[in-house]
Short mmCIF file of C-alpha atoms and ligand atoms in Angstrom, two decimals:
data_model
loop_
_atom_site.label_atom_id
_atom_site.label_comp_id
_atom_site.label_asym_id
_atom_site.label_seq_id
_atom_site.Cartn_x
_atom_site.Cartn_y
_atom_site.Cartn_z
CA UNK B 1277 0.00 0.00 0.00
CA UNK B 1278 0.90 3.59 -0.04
CA UNK B 1279 -0.76 6.55 1.42
CA UNK B 1280 -1.48 9.09 -1.30
CA UNK B 1281 -5.16 9.55 -2.06
CA UNK B 1282 -7.79 12.23 -2.67
CA UNK B 1283 -9.95 13.32 0.26
CA UNK B 1284 -12.36 16.27 0.22
CA UNK B 1285 -11.22 17.08 -3.31
CA UNK B 1286 -7.54 17.41 -2.42
CA UNK B 1287 -4.59 15.05 -2.67
CA UNK B 1288 -3.42 13.87 0.74
CA UNK B 1289 -0.43 12.07 2.12
CA UNK B 1290 -1.90 10.03 4.97
CA UNK B 1291 -4.09 12.62 6.74
CA UNK B 1292 -2.24 15.70 5.56
CA UNK B 1293 -3.27 17.83 2.59
CA UNK B 1294 -0.50 18.29 0.05
CA UNK B 1295 -1.94 21.68 -0.93
CA UNK B 1296 -1.34 22.83 2.65
CA UNK B 1297 2.23 21.53 2.62
CA UNK B 1298 2.99 23.28 -0.68
CA UNK B 1299 1.57 26.52 0.73
CA UNK B 1300 3.54 26.24 3.96
CA UNK B 1301 6.91 25.03 2.68
CA UNK B 1302 6.90 26.09 -0.97
CA UNK B 1303 7.74 24.02 -4.03
CA UNK B 1304 9.61 22.02 -5.26
CA UNK B 1305 9.03 19.92 -2.15
CA UNK B 1306 9.58 16.25 -1.43
CA UNK B 1307 6.93 14.70 0.83
CA UNK B 1308 7.29 11.22 2.34
CA UNK B 1309 4.85 8.93 4.10
CA UNK B 1310 6.24 7.28 7.24
CA UNK B 1311 3.35 4.81 7.22
CA UNK B 1312 4.24 3.56 3.75
CA UNK B 1313 7.87 3.07 4.67
CA UNK B 1314 6.93 1.08 7.77
CA UNK B 1315 4.35 -0.91 5.83
CA UNK B 1316 6.72 -1.87 3.05
CA UNK B 1317 9.51 -2.83 5.42
CA UNK B 1318 7.16 -4.95 7.52
CA UNK B 1319 5.54 -6.56 4.50
CA UNK B 1320 8.91 -7.73 3.19
CA UNK B 1321 10.11 -8.80 6.63
CA UNK B 1322 6.97 -10.87 7.21
CA UNK B 1323 7.00 -12.43 3.76
CA UNK B 1324 10.49 -13.76 4.54
CA UNK B 1325 9.54 -15.10 7.96
CA UNK B 1326 10.48 -18.62 6.83
CA UNK B 1327 14.11 -17.59 6.38
CA UNK B 1328 16.85 -16.60 8.81
CA UNK B 1329 17.10 -13.17 7.20
CA UNK B 1330 18.11 -9.58 7.80
CA UNK B 1331 17.13 -6.52 5.81
CA UNK B 1332 19.90 -4.01 5.08
CA UNK B 1333 18.13 -0.98 3.61
CA UNK B 1334 20.03 0.48 0.63
CA UNK B 1335 20.75 3.97 1.94
CA UNK B 1336 21.36 5.41 -1.53
CA UNK B 1337 17.63 5.24 -2.30
CA UNK B 1338 16.72 7.85 0.31
CA UNK B 1339 19.27 8.84 2.90
CA UNK B 1340 17.51 11.55 4.89
CA UNK B 1341 18.36 11.07 8.57
CA UNK B 1342 14.69 10.93 9.55
CA UNK B 1343 14.04 8.13 7.05
CA UNK B 1344 17.08 6.22 8.33
CA UNK B 1345 15.78 6.61 11.89
CA UNK B 1346 12.44 5.06 10.95
CA UNK B 1347 14.23 2.08 9.47
CA UNK B 1348 16.58 1.75 12.41
CA UNK B 1349 13.58 1.66 14.75
CA UNK B 1350 12.10 -1.16 12.67
CA UNK B 1351 15.29 -3.18 13.15
CA UNK B 1352 16.75 -2.63 9.70
CA UNK B 1353 20.44 -2.76 8.95
CA UNK B 1354 21.99 -0.61 6.22
CA UNK B 1355 23.71 -1.21 2.92
CA UNK B 1356 26.10 1.68 2.33
CA UNK B 1357 28.28 2.66 -0.62
CA UNK B 1358 30.43 5.48 0.77
CA UNK B 1359 31.97 6.89 3.89
CA UNK B 1360 29.35 9.62 3.70
CA UNK B 1361 26.54 7.10 3.87
CA UNK B 1362 28.16 5.43 6.89
CA UNK B 1363 28.40 8.85 8.51
CA UNK B 1364 24.67 9.38 7.88
CA UNK B 1365 23.77 6.00 9.38
CA UNK B 1366 25.78 6.82 12.51
CA UNK B 1367 24.23 10.29 12.74
CA UNK B 1368 20.83 8.60 12.60
CA UNK B 1369 21.81 6.39 15.54
CA UNK B 1370 22.32 3.30 13.38
CA UNK B 1371 24.57 0.48 14.52
CA UNK B 1372 27.68 0.09 12.33
CA UNK B 1373 27.63 -3.63 13.11
CA UNK B 1374 24.50 -3.85 10.89
CA UNK B 1375 26.17 -2.17 7.90
CA UNK B 1376 27.41 -3.79 4.72
CA UNK B 1377 29.70 -1.67 2.54
CA UNK B 1378 29.28 -2.15 -1.22
CA UNK B 1379 30.77 -0.44 -4.27
CA UNK B 1380 33.63 -0.90 -6.73
CA UNK B 1381 35.75 2.07 -5.64
CA UNK B 1382 36.24 2.23 -1.89
CA UNK B 1383 39.07 4.58 -0.88
CA UNK B 1384 41.69 4.13 1.85
CA UNK B 1385 39.94 6.75 4.01
CA UNK B 1386 36.58 5.03 3.62
CA UNK B 1387 38.01 1.60 4.43
CA UNK B 1388 39.77 2.96 7.52
CA UNK B 1389 36.64 4.76 8.70
CA UNK B 1390 34.51 1.64 8.25
CA UNK B 1391 37.08 -0.49 10.11
CA UNK B 1392 37.31 2.02 12.96
CA UNK B 1393 33.55 2.04 13.32
CA UNK B 1394 33.29 -1.77 13.09
CA UNK B 1395 30.98 -2.45 10.15
CA UNK B 1396 29.54 -5.91 9.60
CA UNK B 1397 31.16 -6.59 6.23
CA UNK B 1398 32.85 -5.17 3.14
CA UNK B 1399 31.37 -6.49 -0.08
CA UNK B 1400 34.47 -6.69 -2.23
CA UNK B 1401 34.20 -6.24 -5.97
CA UNK B 1402 37.70 -7.01 -7.33
CA UNK B 1403 40.91 -8.83 -6.59
CA UNK B 1404 42.74 -5.51 -6.29
CA UNK B 1405 40.22 -4.28 -3.74
CA UNK B 1406 40.58 -7.50 -1.73
CA UNK B 1407 44.30 -6.95 -1.44
CA UNK B 1408 43.85 -3.29 -0.61
CA UNK B 1409 41.40 -3.99 2.21
CA UNK B 1410 43.87 -6.56 3.56
CA UNK B 1411 46.66 -3.98 3.41
CA UNK B 1412 44.67 -1.23 5.15
CA UNK B 1413 43.46 -3.65 7.85
CA UNK B 1414 47.09 -4.76 8.30
CA UNK B 1415 48.25 -1.18 8.83
CA UNK B 1416 45.57 -0.79 11.47
CA UNK B 1417 46.37 -4.20 12.99
CA UNK B 1418 42.78 -5.36 12.72
CA UNK B 1419 40.94 -8.01 10.76
CA UNK B 1420 38.52 -6.89 8.05
CA UNK B 1421 35.34 -8.89 7.51
CA UNK B 1422 34.78 -9.45 3.79
CA UNK B 1423 32.34 -10.99 1.36
CA UNK B 1424 32.90 -11.27 -2.36
CA UNK B 1425 30.32 -9.95 -4.76
CA UNK B 1426 29.68 -12.50 -7.43
CA UNK B 1427 28.49 -11.44 -10.86
CA UNK B 1428 26.20 -14.31 -11.87
CA UNK B 1429 25.89 -13.18 -15.51
CA UNK B 1430 22.10 -12.99 -15.44
CA UNK B 1431 20.03 -10.56 -17.49
CA UNK B 1432 17.90 -8.55 -15.05
CA UNK B 1433 15.70 -7.30 -17.92
CA UNK B 1434 15.73 -3.75 -16.70
CA UNK B 1435 17.06 -0.42 -18.01
CA UNK B 1436 20.67 -0.85 -19.13
CA UNK B 1437 21.93 1.83 -16.73
CA UNK B 1438 20.62 -0.06 -13.69
CA UNK B 1439 21.49 -3.56 -14.82
CA UNK B 1440 24.45 -4.90 -12.84
CA UNK B 1441 24.57 -8.68 -13.07
CA UNK B 1442 25.99 -9.27 -16.56
CA UNK B 1443 29.65 -9.96 -17.24
CA UNK B 1444 29.97 -6.74 -19.21
CA UNK B 1445 28.94 -4.69 -16.14
CA UNK B 1446 31.64 -3.32 -13.84
CA UNK B 1447 30.15 -5.02 -10.79
CA UNK B 1448 31.25 -8.13 -8.93
CA UNK B 1449 33.57 -10.94 -9.86
CA UNK B 1450 32.89 -13.40 -12.63
CA UNK B 1451 31.35 -16.56 -11.27
CA UNK B 1452 34.19 -18.79 -12.52
CA UNK B 1453 36.83 -16.83 -10.56
CA UNK B 1454 34.98 -16.54 -7.27
CA UNK B 1455 36.07 -19.81 -5.64
CA UNK B 1456 39.73 -19.03 -6.42
CA UNK B 1457 39.40 -15.61 -4.86
CA UNK B 1458 38.05 -17.08 -1.64
CA UNK B 1459 41.19 -19.24 -1.49
CA UNK B 1460 43.18 -16.08 -1.91
CA UNK B 1461 41.20 -14.27 0.78
CA UNK B 1462 41.67 -17.24 3.11
CA UNK B 1463 45.43 -16.72 2.83
CA UNK B 1464 45.28 -12.99 3.58
CA UNK B 1465 46.26 -12.53 7.23
CA UNK B 1466 44.07 -9.49 7.85
CA UNK B 1467 40.84 -10.70 6.25
CA UNK B 1468 38.04 -12.81 7.71
CA UNK B 1469 35.74 -14.24 5.08
CA UNK B 1470 32.18 -13.73 6.23
CA UNK B 1471 29.79 -14.13 3.31
CA UNK B 1472 28.93 -13.95 -0.36
CA UNK B 1473 26.91 -11.24 -2.07
CA UNK B 1474 25.19 -10.50 -5.37
CA UNK B 1475 22.94 -7.78 -6.80
CA UNK B 1476 21.81 -8.18 -10.39
CA UNK B 1477 20.06 -4.89 -10.98
CA UNK B 1478 17.35 -2.51 -9.92
CA UNK B 1479 13.65 -2.10 -10.74
CA UNK B 1480 13.21 -5.76 -11.69
CA UNK B 1481 9.65 -6.35 -12.75
CA UNK B 1482 9.62 -10.13 -12.76
CA UNK B 1483 10.86 -12.77 -10.38
CA UNK B 1484 12.59 -14.96 -12.96
CA UNK B 1485 15.98 -13.18 -13.01
CA UNK B 1486 16.12 -13.41 -9.19
CA UNK B 1487 15.38 -17.13 -9.39
CA UNK B 1488 17.96 -17.68 -12.11
CA UNK B 1489 20.64 -15.84 -10.12
CA UNK B 1490 19.83 -17.65 -6.86
CA UNK B 1491 19.87 -21.04 -8.56
CA UNK B 1492 23.25 -20.20 -9.99
CA UNK B 1493 24.85 -18.88 -6.82
CA UNK B 1494 23.22 -20.95 -4.02
CA UNK B 1495 25.35 -24.08 -4.72
CA UNK B 1496 28.48 -21.92 -4.61
CA UNK B 1497 27.32 -20.39 -1.33
CA UNK B 1498 26.85 -23.89 0.11
CA UNK B 1499 30.36 -24.84 -1.02
CA UNK B 1500 31.84 -21.70 0.53
CA UNK B 1501 30.05 -22.44 3.77
CA UNK B 1502 31.66 -25.87 3.87
CA UNK B 1503 35.12 -24.72 2.79
CA UNK B 1504 35.41 -21.30 4.40
CA UNK B 1505 32.71 -21.20 7.05
CA UNK B 1506 30.87 -18.21 5.57
CA UNK B 1507 27.79 -17.15 7.54
CA UNK B 1508 25.69 -15.11 5.09
CA UNK B 1509 24.46 -14.91 1.52
CA UNK B 1510 23.22 -11.48 0.44
CA UNK B 1511 20.84 -11.60 -2.49
CA UNK B 1512 20.97 -7.82 -3.00
CA UNK B 1513 18.08 -5.49 -3.71
CA UNK B 1514 16.31 -4.81 -6.96
CA UNK B 1515 12.63 -5.46 -6.25
CA UNK B 1516 10.71 -3.29 -8.72
CA UNK B 1517 7.75 -1.08 -7.91
CA UNK B 1518 4.74 0.08 -9.88
CA UNK B 1519 5.26 3.55 -11.30
CA UNK B 1520 2.16 3.89 -13.45
CA UNK B 1521 -0.66 3.25 -10.97
CA UNK B 1522 0.43 5.62 -8.35
CA UNK B 1523 -2.76 6.53 -6.50
CA UNK B 1524 -5.13 4.72 -4.23
CA UNK B 1525 -8.49 5.58 -5.72
CA UNK B 1526 -11.71 4.83 -3.87
CA UNK B 1527 -11.84 1.17 -2.93
CA UNK B 1528 -9.14 0.17 -5.34
CA UNK B 1529 -6.11 0.18 -3.10
CA UNK B 1530 -2.90 0.54 -5.02
CA UNK B 1531 -1.61 -2.72 -3.69
CA UNK B 1532 -4.58 -4.78 -4.86
CA UNK B 1533 -3.77 -3.75 -8.40
CA UNK B 1534 -0.68 -5.81 -7.96
CA UNK B 1535 -2.76 -8.92 -8.56
CA UNK B 1536 -1.94 -8.82 -12.21
CA UNK B 1537 1.49 -7.31 -11.69
CA UNK B 1538 4.36 -9.65 -12.51
CA UNK B 1539 6.28 -9.03 -9.28
CA UNK B 1540 4.62 -8.87 -5.90
CA UNK B 1541 6.29 -9.38 -2.56
CA UNK B 1542 4.34 -12.59 -2.04
CA UNK B 1543 5.46 -13.90 -5.40
CA UNK B 1544 9.04 -12.89 -4.68
CA UNK B 1545 8.99 -14.62 -1.30
CA UNK B 1546 7.25 -17.72 -2.65
CA UNK B 1547 10.00 -18.23 -5.21
CA UNK B 1548 12.98 -17.10 -3.16
CA UNK B 1549 12.37 -18.58 0.30
CA UNK B 1550 12.25 -22.30 -0.67
CA UNK B 1551 15.43 -21.96 -2.70
CA UNK B 1552 17.36 -20.51 0.24
CA UNK B 1553 15.96 -21.91 3.42
CA UNK B 1554 17.99 -25.10 3.60
CA UNK B 1555 21.35 -23.45 2.98
CA UNK B 1556 21.91 -22.87 6.68
CA UNK B 1557 23.12 -19.34 5.94
CA UNK B 1558 21.78 -16.00 7.09
CA UNK B 1559 20.12 -14.36 4.08
CA UNK B 1560 20.65 -10.62 3.68
CA UNK B 1561 18.52 -8.38 1.47
CA UNK B 1562 19.36 -4.85 0.34
CA UNK B 1563 16.10 -3.27 -0.79
CA UNK B 1564 16.03 0.45 -1.50
CA UNK B 1565 13.36 1.38 -4.02
CA UNK B 1566 10.84 -1.14 -2.68
CA UNK B 1567 10.97 0.51 0.76
CA UNK B 1568 11.00 4.18 -0.25
CA UNK B 1569 9.90 4.54 -3.89
CA UNK B 1570 6.14 4.71 -3.51
CA UNK B 1571 6.50 6.44 -0.16
CA UNK B 1572 7.37 9.82 -1.65
CA UNK B 1573 6.21 12.47 -4.09
CA UNK B 1574 7.77 15.62 -5.47
CA UNK B 1575 5.38 18.56 -5.37
CA UNK B 1576 5.89 21.22 -8.01
CA UNK B 1577 3.97 24.30 -9.11
CA UNK B 1578 3.03 25.11 -12.66
CA UNK B 1579 4.64 28.38 -13.75
CA UNK B 1580 3.41 28.77 -17.31
CA UNK B 1581 1.68 26.98 -20.10
CA UNK B 1582 3.42 27.44 -23.40
CA UNK B 1583 1.58 26.47 -26.56
CA UNK B 1584 4.10 25.70 -29.31
CA UNK B 1585 3.25 24.86 -32.90
CA UNK B 1586 4.05 21.18 -32.33
CA UNK B 1587 3.24 20.69 -28.66
CA UNK B 1588 1.90 22.16 -25.47
CA UNK B 1589 4.45 22.55 -22.67
CA UNK B 1590 3.53 22.90 -19.06
CA UNK B 1591 6.53 24.54 -17.38
CA UNK B 1592 6.88 23.67 -13.69
CA UNK B 1593 9.23 24.89 -10.97
CA UNK B 1594 10.95 21.50 -10.45
CA UNK B 1595 13.65 20.47 -12.88
CA UNK B 1596 15.86 17.54 -13.76
CA UNK B 1597 18.20 18.70 -11.01
CA UNK B 1598 15.45 17.87 -8.49
CA UNK B 1599 14.37 14.55 -10.05
CA UNK B 1600 16.62 13.14 -12.73
CA UNK B 1601 15.00 9.74 -13.30
CA UNK B 1602 13.03 10.66 -16.45
CA UNK B 1603 16.10 12.23 -18.07
CA UNK B 1604 18.52 9.49 -17.06
CA UNK B 1605 16.51 6.28 -17.32
CA UNK B 1606 13.39 7.34 -19.20
CA UNK B 1607 11.74 6.83 -15.82
CA UNK B 1608 7.98 7.18 -15.70
CA UNK B 1609 6.38 9.18 -12.88
CA UNK B 1610 2.64 9.77 -12.77
CA UNK B 1611 1.76 13.46 -12.63
CA UNK B 1612 -1.42 14.30 -10.79
CA UNK B 1613 -2.91 17.60 -9.67
CA UNK B 1614 -3.34 18.28 -5.99
CA UNK B 1615 -6.85 19.60 -6.76
CA UNK B 1616 -8.96 16.60 -7.77
CA UNK B 1617 -11.43 18.57 -9.91
CA UNK B 1618 -8.62 19.41 -12.35
CA UNK B 1619 -8.59 15.78 -13.44
CA UNK B 1620 -11.87 16.24 -15.29
CA UNK B 1621 -10.35 18.44 -18.03
CA UNK B 1622 -7.56 16.75 -19.99
CA UNK B 1623 -4.83 17.87 -22.35
CA UNK B 1624 -1.92 16.16 -24.08
CA UNK B 1625 1.25 17.95 -23.05
CA UNK B 1626 4.90 17.76 -22.08
CA UNK B 1627 5.71 18.69 -18.50
CA UNK B 1628 9.10 20.40 -18.45
CA UNK B 1629 11.35 22.11 -15.93
CA UNK B 1630 13.24 25.39 -16.02
CA UNK B 1631 16.69 23.87 -16.73
CA UNK B 1632 18.47 24.77 -19.94
CA UNK B 1633 18.50 21.24 -21.34
CA UNK B 1634 16.16 19.56 -23.79
CA UNK B 1635 16.31 16.46 -21.56
CA UNK B 1636 14.70 18.44 -18.74
CA UNK B 1637 11.23 16.93 -18.95
CA UNK B 1638 9.04 14.85 -16.64
CA UNK B 1639 6.83 13.47 -19.40
CA UNK B 1640 6.25 13.89 -23.10
CA UNK B 1641 3.00 13.80 -25.05
CA UNK B 1642 1.08 12.53 -22.06
CA UNK B 1643 -2.64 12.79 -21.48
CA UNK B 1644 -2.81 14.87 -18.29
CA UNK B 1645 -5.07 16.96 -16.14
CA UNK B 1646 -5.14 20.38 -17.76
CA UNK B 1647 -3.47 22.20 -14.86
CA UNK B 1648 -2.45 25.83 -15.25
CA UNK B 1649 -0.11 28.43 -13.75
CA UNK B 1650 -0.36 28.40 -9.96
CA UNK B 1651 -1.66 24.83 -9.74
CA UNK B 1652 0.37 22.34 -7.71
CA UNK B 1653 0.98 18.85 -9.08
CA UNK B 1654 2.61 15.77 -7.60
CA UNK B 1655 5.25 13.73 -9.37
CA UNK B 1656 4.42 10.37 -7.87
CA UNK B 1657 6.66 7.52 -6.70
CA UNK B 1658 9.63 9.81 -6.21
CA UNK B 1659 10.64 8.59 -2.76
CA UNK B 1660 13.62 6.54 -3.99
CA UNK B 1661 16.48 7.97 -6.06
CA UNK B 1662 14.70 11.35 -6.10
CA UNK B 1663 16.27 13.67 -3.56
CA UNK B 1664 19.42 11.55 -3.30
CA UNK B 1665 20.19 12.14 -6.98
CA UNK B 1666 19.31 15.84 -6.92
CA UNK B 1667 21.99 18.39 -7.75
CA UNK B 1668 22.60 22.11 -7.75
CA UNK B 1669 22.76 22.34 -11.54
CA UNK B 1670 21.82 25.80 -12.79
CA UNK B 1671 22.64 26.98 -9.24
CA UNK B 1672 19.32 25.75 -7.99
CA UNK B 1673 19.03 25.05 -4.25
CA UNK B 1674 18.19 21.52 -3.14
CA UNK B 1675 14.47 21.21 -2.42
CA UNK B 1676 13.03 20.87 1.08
CA UNK B 1677 11.75 17.56 2.45
CA UNK B 1678 8.75 16.88 4.68
CA UNK B 1679 7.85 13.68 6.52
CA UNK B 1680 4.19 12.91 7.18
CA UNK B 1681 3.17 10.51 9.92
CA UNK B 1682 -0.61 10.24 10.38
CA UNK B 1683 -1.87 13.79 10.78
CA UNK B 1684 1.57 15.20 11.61
CA UNK B 1685 3.88 16.79 9.05
CA UNK B 1686 7.46 17.71 9.90
CA UNK B 1687 10.10 19.54 7.89
CA UNK B 1688 13.01 17.07 7.81
CA UNK B 1689 15.27 19.12 5.59
CA UNK B 1690 14.93 22.80 4.90
CA UNK B 1691 15.40 24.27 1.46
CA UNK B 1692 18.97 25.26 0.65
CA UNK B 1693 19.71 28.94 0.34
CA UNK B 1694 21.72 30.74 -2.34
CA UNK B 1695 24.24 31.68 0.36
CA UNK B 1696 24.78 28.01 1.19
CA UNK B 1697 25.37 27.29 -2.47
CA UNK B 1698 28.35 29.62 -2.73
CA UNK B 1699 29.63 29.30 0.86
CA UNK B 1700 32.28 26.60 0.17
CA UNK B 1701 33.82 28.56 -2.73
CA UNK B 1702 37.10 30.33 -2.01
N1 LLP Q 383 22.43 -3.31 -3.41
C1 LLP Q 383 23.34 -2.84 -4.28
C2 LLP Q 383 24.69 -3.40 -4.28
C3 LLP Q 383 22.96 -1.82 -5.18
O1 LLP Q 383 23.86 -1.36 -6.06
C4 LLP Q 383 21.65 -1.29 -5.15
C5 LLP Q 383 21.25 -0.24 -6.07
C6 LLP Q 383 20.75 -1.80 -4.20
C7 LLP Q 383 21.17 -2.82 -3.35
C8 LLP Q 383 19.35 -1.31 -4.08
O2 LLP Q 383 18.60 -1.57 -5.21
P1 LLP Q 383 17.02 -1.32 -5.24
O3 LLP Q 383 16.41 -2.27 -4.25
O4 LLP Q 383 16.76 0.08 -4.86
O5 LLP Q 383 16.63 -1.62 -6.61
N2 LLP Q 383 19.14 5.47 -9.57
C9 LLP Q 383 18.49 4.34 -10.18
C10 LLP Q 383 18.68 3.07 -9.39
C11 LLP Q 383 20.14 2.74 -9.11
C12 LLP Q 383 20.33 1.53 -8.24
C13 LLP Q 383 21.74 1.40 -7.81
N3 LLP Q 383 22.00 0.29 -6.96
C14 LLP Q 383 17.02 4.66 -10.41
O6 LLP Q 383 16.59 5.75 -10.07
O7 LLP Q 383 16.29 3.85 -10.96
#
């Protein structure tokens, strides 16, 4: 489920009117639903009840401290990809011992920081990195816990920029070389081999690639348990969400529309759990988008309508710097007006931002509510990889963020100011 719906003619997040939030905090504005985040986490956790499992939320999806605190309270661990993300987790009161550290390019400073703080495991992505972690741990006279990320060479059938599990991708170690590398790791004096990891891609819309990858890697995991005493197998993140049915309308809850969707959590669990439960390993998951994606929207105000000879453009005050998914991955986000009555009149239009780039659009030639200057619209399903991928391009301040919980709304990040934008410059 998620918690965006019309009530009394206005779009709400839980019990809070989005029109009120736009008026109070201005636009562009990210708004998140705490209830949705809790619901999605719990739904996944419960679906996996048959497994000895642990969820390590992928911080990169949405790393606001208040969001991390919600997940920490639910018992989540954290999958991090930088020293900065570890810093955020610690600032949010997270336990470093629940953190896995992924990524192909960890620096000396990041490795040292993670060792000092005592993270659960480094997910190592190359032979060179393995040796480097060993070296840094040696300098510090500690032992570094490591897992090796295996690239199972499976087609995740997703956008090519978020596909990670094929041999031509930069991620992980080719399946055939993994066993040899564990031998190598076993001989490194400052490494303790703790697990095996994989992640084949993001926004997967069917369960088959997960199944294929698990069937490929599970026997290897069993072997590594016997030979090296590993304790966990991380199956990564990647669970896709629905982007094009973004609203609960009337009795038709968003989630029930999943019946004919190819990937539901129940389907995922039904296929994944039986294939993993007899391994005798702790199973880690690293979901990001599934937890946060449908839990957030980006509110933006229409500035102008511009009728060209070929098209109608609705120019809004959010740009690709605030939400880059359409420009980068041809990502689809539903665009709905905060005022419900505007849905009755339709127009085919492009919704574009103020940035000086042709790629700065949120949709093209889409049948939309015919909103006009001054109207506020919501770009739906923007809770994951929205704010975290935002930039200051065109010297635009980062948007503000609000967290809704029931009938309470709280500013969890204020809008950047122009002064803050230039402050670090010498
Ligand atoms: N684990 C690893 C090692 C990852 O690289 C990722 C995502 C995840 C877990 C979480 O994947 P998720 O459950 O969120 O699919 N910016 C793109 C998505 C990039 C994903 C990068 N890695 C987008 O907006 O679609």
